[in-house]
Short mmCIF file of C-alpha atoms in Angstrom, two decimals:
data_model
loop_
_atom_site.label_atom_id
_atom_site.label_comp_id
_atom_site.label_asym_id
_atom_site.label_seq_id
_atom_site.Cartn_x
_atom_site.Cartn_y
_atom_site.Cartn_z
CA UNK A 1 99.29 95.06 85.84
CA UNK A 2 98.65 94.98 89.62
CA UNK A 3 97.18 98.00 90.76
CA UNK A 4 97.53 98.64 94.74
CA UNK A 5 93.88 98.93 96.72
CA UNK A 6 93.87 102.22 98.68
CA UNK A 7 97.37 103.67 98.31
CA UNK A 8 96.85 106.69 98.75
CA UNK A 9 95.10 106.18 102.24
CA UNK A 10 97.82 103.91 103.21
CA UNK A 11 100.47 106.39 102.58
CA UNK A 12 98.87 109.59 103.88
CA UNK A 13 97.99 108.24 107.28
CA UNK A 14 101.76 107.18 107.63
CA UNK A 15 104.35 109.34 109.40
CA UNK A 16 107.85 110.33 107.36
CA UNK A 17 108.48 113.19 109.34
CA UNK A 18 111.82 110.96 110.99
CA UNK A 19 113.55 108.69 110.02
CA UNK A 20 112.87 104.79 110.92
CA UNK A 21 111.78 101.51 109.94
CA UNK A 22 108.57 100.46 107.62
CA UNK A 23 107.21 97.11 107.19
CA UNK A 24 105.23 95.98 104.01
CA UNK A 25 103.92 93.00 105.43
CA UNK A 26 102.58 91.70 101.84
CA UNK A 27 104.77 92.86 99.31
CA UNK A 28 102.57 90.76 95.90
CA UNK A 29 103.23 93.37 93.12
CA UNK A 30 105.55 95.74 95.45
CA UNK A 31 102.84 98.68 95.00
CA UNK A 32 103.08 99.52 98.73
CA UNK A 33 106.92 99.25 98.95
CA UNK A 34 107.56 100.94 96.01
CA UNK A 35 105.74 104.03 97.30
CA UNK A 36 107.35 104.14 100.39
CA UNK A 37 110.40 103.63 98.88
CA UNK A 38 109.59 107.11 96.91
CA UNK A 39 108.73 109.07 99.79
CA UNK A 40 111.45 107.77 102.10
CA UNK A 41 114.00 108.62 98.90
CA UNK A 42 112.40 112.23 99.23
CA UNK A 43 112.57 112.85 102.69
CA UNK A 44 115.75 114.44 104.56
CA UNK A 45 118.06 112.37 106.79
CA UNK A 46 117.91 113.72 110.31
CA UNK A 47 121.30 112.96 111.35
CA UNK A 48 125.15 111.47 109.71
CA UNK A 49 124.45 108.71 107.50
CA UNK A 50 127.35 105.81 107.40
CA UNK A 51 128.51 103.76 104.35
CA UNK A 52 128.72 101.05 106.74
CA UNK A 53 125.59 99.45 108.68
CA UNK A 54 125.17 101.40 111.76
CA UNK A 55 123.97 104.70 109.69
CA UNK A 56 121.13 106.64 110.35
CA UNK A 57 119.10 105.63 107.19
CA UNK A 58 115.79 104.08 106.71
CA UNK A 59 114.76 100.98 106.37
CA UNK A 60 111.70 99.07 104.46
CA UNK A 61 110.94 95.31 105.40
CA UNK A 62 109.31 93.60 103.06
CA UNK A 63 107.49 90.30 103.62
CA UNK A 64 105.96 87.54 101.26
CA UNK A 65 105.61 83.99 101.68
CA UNK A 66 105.45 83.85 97.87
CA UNK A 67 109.02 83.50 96.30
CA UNK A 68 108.02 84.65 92.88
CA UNK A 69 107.22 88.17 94.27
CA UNK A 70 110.16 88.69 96.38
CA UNK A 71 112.39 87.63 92.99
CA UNK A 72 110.35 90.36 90.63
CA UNK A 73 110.96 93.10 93.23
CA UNK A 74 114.20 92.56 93.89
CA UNK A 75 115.06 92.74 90.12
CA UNK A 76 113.01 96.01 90.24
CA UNK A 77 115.43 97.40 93.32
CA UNK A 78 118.51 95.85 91.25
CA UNK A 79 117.06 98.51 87.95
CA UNK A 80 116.46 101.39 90.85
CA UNK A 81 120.34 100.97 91.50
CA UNK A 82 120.23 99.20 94.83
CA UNK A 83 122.68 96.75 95.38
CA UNK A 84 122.60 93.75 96.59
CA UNK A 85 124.57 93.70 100.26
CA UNK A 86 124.06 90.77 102.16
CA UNK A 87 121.97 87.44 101.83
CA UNK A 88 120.65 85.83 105.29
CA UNK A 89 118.58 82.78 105.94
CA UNK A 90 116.37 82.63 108.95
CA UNK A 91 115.03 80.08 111.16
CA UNK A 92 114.80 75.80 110.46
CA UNK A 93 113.54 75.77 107.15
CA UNK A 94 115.95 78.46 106.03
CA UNK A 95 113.80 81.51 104.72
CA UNK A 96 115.61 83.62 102.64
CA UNK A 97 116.31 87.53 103.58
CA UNK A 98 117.81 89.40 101.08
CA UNK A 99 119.14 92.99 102.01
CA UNK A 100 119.04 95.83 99.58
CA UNK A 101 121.09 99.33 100.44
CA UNK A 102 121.53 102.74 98.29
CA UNK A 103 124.09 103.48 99.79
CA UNK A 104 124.20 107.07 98.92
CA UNK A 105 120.89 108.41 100.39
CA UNK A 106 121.05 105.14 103.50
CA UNK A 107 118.05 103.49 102.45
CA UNK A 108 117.96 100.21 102.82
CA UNK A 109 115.64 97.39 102.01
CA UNK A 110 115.37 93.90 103.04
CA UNK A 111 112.88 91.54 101.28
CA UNK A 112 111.44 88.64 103.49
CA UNK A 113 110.03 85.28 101.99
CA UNK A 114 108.69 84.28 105.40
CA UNK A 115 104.79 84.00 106.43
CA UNK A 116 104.16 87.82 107.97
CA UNK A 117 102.37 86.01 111.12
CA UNK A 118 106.75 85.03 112.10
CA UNK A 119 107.60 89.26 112.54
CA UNK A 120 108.49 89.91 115.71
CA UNK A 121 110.78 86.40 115.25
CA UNK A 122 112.34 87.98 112.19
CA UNK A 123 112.93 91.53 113.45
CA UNK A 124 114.42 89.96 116.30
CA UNK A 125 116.80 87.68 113.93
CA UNK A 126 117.67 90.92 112.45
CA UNK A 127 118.16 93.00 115.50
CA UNK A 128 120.72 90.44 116.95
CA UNK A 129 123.05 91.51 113.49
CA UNK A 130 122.77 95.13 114.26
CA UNK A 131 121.10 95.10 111.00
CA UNK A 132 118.14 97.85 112.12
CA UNK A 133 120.52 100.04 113.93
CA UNK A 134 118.02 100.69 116.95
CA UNK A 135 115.33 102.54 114.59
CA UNK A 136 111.83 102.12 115.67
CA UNK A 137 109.13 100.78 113.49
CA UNK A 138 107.01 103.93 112.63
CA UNK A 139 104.37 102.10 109.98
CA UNK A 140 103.33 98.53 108.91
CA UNK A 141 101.16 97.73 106.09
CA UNK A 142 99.16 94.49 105.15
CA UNK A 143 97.09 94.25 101.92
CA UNK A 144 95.62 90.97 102.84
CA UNK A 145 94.21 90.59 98.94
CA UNK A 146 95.70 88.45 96.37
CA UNK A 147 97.93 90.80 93.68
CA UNK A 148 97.55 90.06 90.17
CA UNK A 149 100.54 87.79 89.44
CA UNK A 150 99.25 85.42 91.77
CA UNK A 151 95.57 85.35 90.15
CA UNK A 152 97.49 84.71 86.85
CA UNK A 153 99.76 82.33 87.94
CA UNK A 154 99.22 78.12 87.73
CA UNK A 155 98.10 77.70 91.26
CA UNK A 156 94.42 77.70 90.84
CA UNK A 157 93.64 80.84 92.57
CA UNK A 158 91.56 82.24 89.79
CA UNK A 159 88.10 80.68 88.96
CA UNK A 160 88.63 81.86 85.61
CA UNK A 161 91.80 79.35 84.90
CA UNK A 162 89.64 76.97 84.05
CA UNK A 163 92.40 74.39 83.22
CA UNK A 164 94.42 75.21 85.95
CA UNK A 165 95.51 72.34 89.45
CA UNK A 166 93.16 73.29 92.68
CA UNK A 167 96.68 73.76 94.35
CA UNK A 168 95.78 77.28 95.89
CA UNK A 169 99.67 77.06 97.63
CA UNK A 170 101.20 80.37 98.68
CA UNK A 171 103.96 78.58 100.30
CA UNK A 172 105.12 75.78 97.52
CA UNK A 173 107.14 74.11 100.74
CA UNK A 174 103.50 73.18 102.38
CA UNK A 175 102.36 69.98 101.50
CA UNK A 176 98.48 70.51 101.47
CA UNK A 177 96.63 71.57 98.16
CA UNK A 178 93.08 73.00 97.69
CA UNK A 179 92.17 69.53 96.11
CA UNK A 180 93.69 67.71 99.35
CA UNK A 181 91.32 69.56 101.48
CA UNK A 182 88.71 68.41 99.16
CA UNK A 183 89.57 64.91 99.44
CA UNK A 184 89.95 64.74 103.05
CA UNK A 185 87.09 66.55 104.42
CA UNK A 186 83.87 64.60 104.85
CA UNK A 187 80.88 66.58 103.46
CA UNK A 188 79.64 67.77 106.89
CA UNK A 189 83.36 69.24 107.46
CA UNK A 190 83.16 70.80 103.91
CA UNK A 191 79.93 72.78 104.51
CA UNK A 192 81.09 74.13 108.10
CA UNK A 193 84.61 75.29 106.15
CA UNK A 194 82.57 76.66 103.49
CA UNK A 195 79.73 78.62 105.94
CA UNK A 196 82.83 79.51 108.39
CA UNK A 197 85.07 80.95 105.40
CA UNK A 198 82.64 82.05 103.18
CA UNK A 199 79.48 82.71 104.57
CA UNK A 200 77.97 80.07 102.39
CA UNK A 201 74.50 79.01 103.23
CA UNK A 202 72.89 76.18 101.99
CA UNK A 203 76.03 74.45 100.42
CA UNK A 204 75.04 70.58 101.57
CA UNK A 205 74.48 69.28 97.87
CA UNK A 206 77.34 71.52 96.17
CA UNK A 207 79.24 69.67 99.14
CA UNK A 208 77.77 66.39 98.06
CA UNK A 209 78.65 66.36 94.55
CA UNK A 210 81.99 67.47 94.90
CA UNK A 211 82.63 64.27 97.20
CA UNK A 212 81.11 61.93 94.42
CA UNK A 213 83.00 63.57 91.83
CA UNK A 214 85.86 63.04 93.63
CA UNK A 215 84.96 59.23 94.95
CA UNK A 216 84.08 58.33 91.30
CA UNK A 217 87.77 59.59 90.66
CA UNK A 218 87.12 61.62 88.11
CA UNK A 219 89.74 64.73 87.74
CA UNK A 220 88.63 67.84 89.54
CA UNK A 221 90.18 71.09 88.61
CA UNK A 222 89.17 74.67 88.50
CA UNK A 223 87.10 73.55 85.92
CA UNK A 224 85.00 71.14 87.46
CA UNK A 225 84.57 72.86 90.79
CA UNK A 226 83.06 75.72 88.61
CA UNK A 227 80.77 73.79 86.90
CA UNK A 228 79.46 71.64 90.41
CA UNK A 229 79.17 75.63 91.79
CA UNK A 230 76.78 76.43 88.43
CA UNK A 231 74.83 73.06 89.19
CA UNK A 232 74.67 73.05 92.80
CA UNK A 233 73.35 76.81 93.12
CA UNK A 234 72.43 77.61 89.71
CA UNK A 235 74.47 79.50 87.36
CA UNK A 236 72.43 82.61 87.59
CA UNK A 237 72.76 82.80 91.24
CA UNK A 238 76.38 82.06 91.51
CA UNK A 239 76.98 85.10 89.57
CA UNK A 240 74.86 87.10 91.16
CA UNK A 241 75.55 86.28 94.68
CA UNK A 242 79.19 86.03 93.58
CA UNK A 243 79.65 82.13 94.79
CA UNK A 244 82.51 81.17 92.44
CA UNK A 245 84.72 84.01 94.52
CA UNK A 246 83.71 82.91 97.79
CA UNK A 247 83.95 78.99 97.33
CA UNK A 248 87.45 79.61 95.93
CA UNK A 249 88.37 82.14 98.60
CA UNK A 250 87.35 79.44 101.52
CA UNK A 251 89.65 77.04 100.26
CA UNK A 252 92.56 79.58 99.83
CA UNK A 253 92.45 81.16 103.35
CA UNK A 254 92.23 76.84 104.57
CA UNK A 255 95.28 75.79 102.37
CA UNK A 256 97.05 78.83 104.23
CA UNK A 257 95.95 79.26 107.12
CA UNK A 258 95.19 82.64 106.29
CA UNK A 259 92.65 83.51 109.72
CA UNK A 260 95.64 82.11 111.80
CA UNK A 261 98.15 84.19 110.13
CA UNK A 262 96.16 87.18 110.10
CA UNK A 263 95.71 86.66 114.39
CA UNK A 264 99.28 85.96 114.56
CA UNK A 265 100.46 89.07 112.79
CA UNK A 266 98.36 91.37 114.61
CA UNK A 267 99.26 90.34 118.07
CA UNK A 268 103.30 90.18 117.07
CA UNK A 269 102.57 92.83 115.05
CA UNK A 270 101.67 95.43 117.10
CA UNK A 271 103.89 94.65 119.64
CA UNK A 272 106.96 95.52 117.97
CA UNK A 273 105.62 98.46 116.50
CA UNK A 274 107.61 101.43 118.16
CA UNK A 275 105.84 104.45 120.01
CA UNK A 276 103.48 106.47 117.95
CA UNK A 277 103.83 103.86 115.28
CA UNK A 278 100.77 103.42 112.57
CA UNK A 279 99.21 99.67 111.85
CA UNK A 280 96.84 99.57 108.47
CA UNK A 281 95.31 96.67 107.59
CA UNK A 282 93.13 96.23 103.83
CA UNK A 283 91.09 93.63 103.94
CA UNK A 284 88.58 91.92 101.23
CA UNK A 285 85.67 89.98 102.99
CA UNK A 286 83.93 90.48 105.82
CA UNK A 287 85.96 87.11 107.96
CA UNK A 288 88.93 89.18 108.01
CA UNK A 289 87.41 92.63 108.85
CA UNK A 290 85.74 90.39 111.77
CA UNK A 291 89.26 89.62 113.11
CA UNK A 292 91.23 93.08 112.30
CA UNK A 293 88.18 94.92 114.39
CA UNK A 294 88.23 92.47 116.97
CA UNK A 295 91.99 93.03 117.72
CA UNK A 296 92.16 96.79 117.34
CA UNK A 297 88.99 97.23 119.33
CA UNK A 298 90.85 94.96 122.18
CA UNK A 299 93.80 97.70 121.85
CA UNK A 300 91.48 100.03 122.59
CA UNK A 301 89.95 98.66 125.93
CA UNK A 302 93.63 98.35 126.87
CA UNK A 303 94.46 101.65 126.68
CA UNK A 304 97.22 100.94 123.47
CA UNK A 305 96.45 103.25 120.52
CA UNK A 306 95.69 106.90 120.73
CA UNK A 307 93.46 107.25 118.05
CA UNK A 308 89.73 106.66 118.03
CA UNK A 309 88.50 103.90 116.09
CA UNK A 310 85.71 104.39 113.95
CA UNK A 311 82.85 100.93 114.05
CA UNK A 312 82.66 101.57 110.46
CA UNK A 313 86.04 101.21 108.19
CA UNK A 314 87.43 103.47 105.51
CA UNK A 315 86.07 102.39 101.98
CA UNK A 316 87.19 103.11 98.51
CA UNK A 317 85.80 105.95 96.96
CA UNK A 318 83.53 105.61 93.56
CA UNK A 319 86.29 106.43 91.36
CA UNK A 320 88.39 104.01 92.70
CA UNK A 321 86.04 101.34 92.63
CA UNK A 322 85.33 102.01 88.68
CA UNK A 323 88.99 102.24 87.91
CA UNK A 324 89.76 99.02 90.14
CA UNK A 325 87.03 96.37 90.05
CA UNK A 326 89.41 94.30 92.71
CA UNK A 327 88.65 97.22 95.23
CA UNK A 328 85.24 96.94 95.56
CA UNK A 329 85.05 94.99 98.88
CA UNK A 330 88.04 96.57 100.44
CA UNK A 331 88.26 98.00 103.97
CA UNK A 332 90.63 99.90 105.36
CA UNK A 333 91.62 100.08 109.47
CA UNK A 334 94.26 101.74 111.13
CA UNK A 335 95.58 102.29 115.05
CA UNK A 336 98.22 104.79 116.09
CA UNK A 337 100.31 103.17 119.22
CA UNK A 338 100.40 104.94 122.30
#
């Protein structure tokens, strides 16, 4: 079961006092949404409320490039009693937007299998349909982790799936697998993606016999980069310097783009965010964190947010962390627009 990383601060330093728009920009196991969903369900309409689009409501956007977690939550709306109300596709390669309404409380819900770093694109697309009805955004989201479905799944995400492809895909459209990068990189590019991404020092002969495992074409899967990680570094170490996670989150933020993504989402981001609107970002390793404090700290010099930002980030507590082994590393930011 996929248990959401800091909920609690995520919801408490967001703003339900009036009604609006909320953005989850990575739905995975819908443990953000879901709790929005229950406190926008609880909180009074200020004003009529229409059948028809046009109401007064509020509105949750969901994103995820990942198809599989856009179908589970929608079939968890579907049980909730939403109903399906109208299907869109957006842009050239035809993303899906599904919107979800209750149409007795004017909540709506529209679920987004688009790459979150397209937003202000989308809410535009949506805007020309009169589909947000001229509400501001008051709160965005973005758990930039991995949920559990996707560690479980067959796409090599996990060093634990042994057997599993080194596909690493969140987008199954994209034509570039964690192997391909592999295969294409010399070993001089592979240790300057694996120092950039991963802070990996010293990774020249782990580098090394990947390539000749590869050039004697032998079949390299999550397997057999595990056991050239254990050789190359030493099983002991990787363990205890936690190199099987790092090698295996390099090539998943490469086969996604995942540092581009991140940039474009919090420069789009924060742009359509309405006045007084909250930004929270979770992040997992230190790359990330680099970029998120970059950006907000350039809000700050330019006079955007009206809150002061702390150098250090918001951490998990101990009980947390012993409940939730997957939060240990988290960090959590946030900027209130002025």
């Amino acid at each position: 079961m996929h248990i959401p990383v800091m909920l609690k601060e995520a919801i408490d330093n967001l703003d339900f006092s009036k009604n609006g728009i909320w953005i989850d920009c990575t739905l995975g196991g819908g443990g953000y949404s879901q709790s929005i969903i229950s406190k926008l369900q609880k909180m009074p309409l200020l004003g009529r409320v229409s059948e028809a689009r046009g109401g007064l409501g509020n509105i949750l956007i969901s994103f995820d490039l990942d198809q599989s977690a856009i179908s589970n939550f929608a079939n968890e709306l579907e049980k909730q009693g939403f109903k399906l109300v109208d299907k869109l596709y957006f842009g050239i390669n035809r993303s899906e937007i599904l919107i979800y309404k209750v149409l007795n409380n004017g909540l709506e819900v529209i679920l987004v299998n688009e790459n979150f770093a397209k937003i202000k694109e989308v809410i535009e697309f949506l805007k020309l349909d009169n589909i947000l009805n001229n509400l501001k955004i008051r709160g965005m989201v973005a758990d930039l982790g991995l949920n559990s479905d996707q560690l479980d799944n067959e796409s090599g995400f996990s060093f634990q799936n042994l057997d599993q492809e080194l596909d690493m895909r969140l987008d199954r459209n994209s034509n570039v697998k964690a192997l391909d990068i592999l295969k294409m990189a010399s070993v001089d590019e592979l240790v300057r993606l694996f120092e950039k991404y991963a802070d990996l020092k010293g990774s020249y002969k782990f580098c090394k016999l990947v390539k000749d495992r590869i050039k004697d074409n032998r079949d390299l899967k999550v397997g057999g980069l595990v056991e050239i990680i254990n050789i190359a570094f030493g099983k002991n170490n990787a363990v205890k310097f936690n190199l099987h996670s790092k090698v295996f989150q390099a090539l998943r933020i490469v086969v996604n783009s995942e540092y581009d993504n991140l940039e474009g989402l919090l420069s789009s981001g924060f742009e359509v965010l309405g006045k007084f609107g909250v930004f929270e970002v979770v992040t997992f390793h230190s790359g990330e964190d680099r970029i998120v404090k970059h950006f907000f700290k350039s809000f700050e010099e330019q006079g955007l947010i009206g809150n002061d930002l702390k150098d250090q980030p918001i951490i998990p507590n101990e009980i947390e962390v012993e409940s939730n082994n997957r939060s240990r590393s988290a960090k959590f930011r946030f900027v209130i627009k002025k």
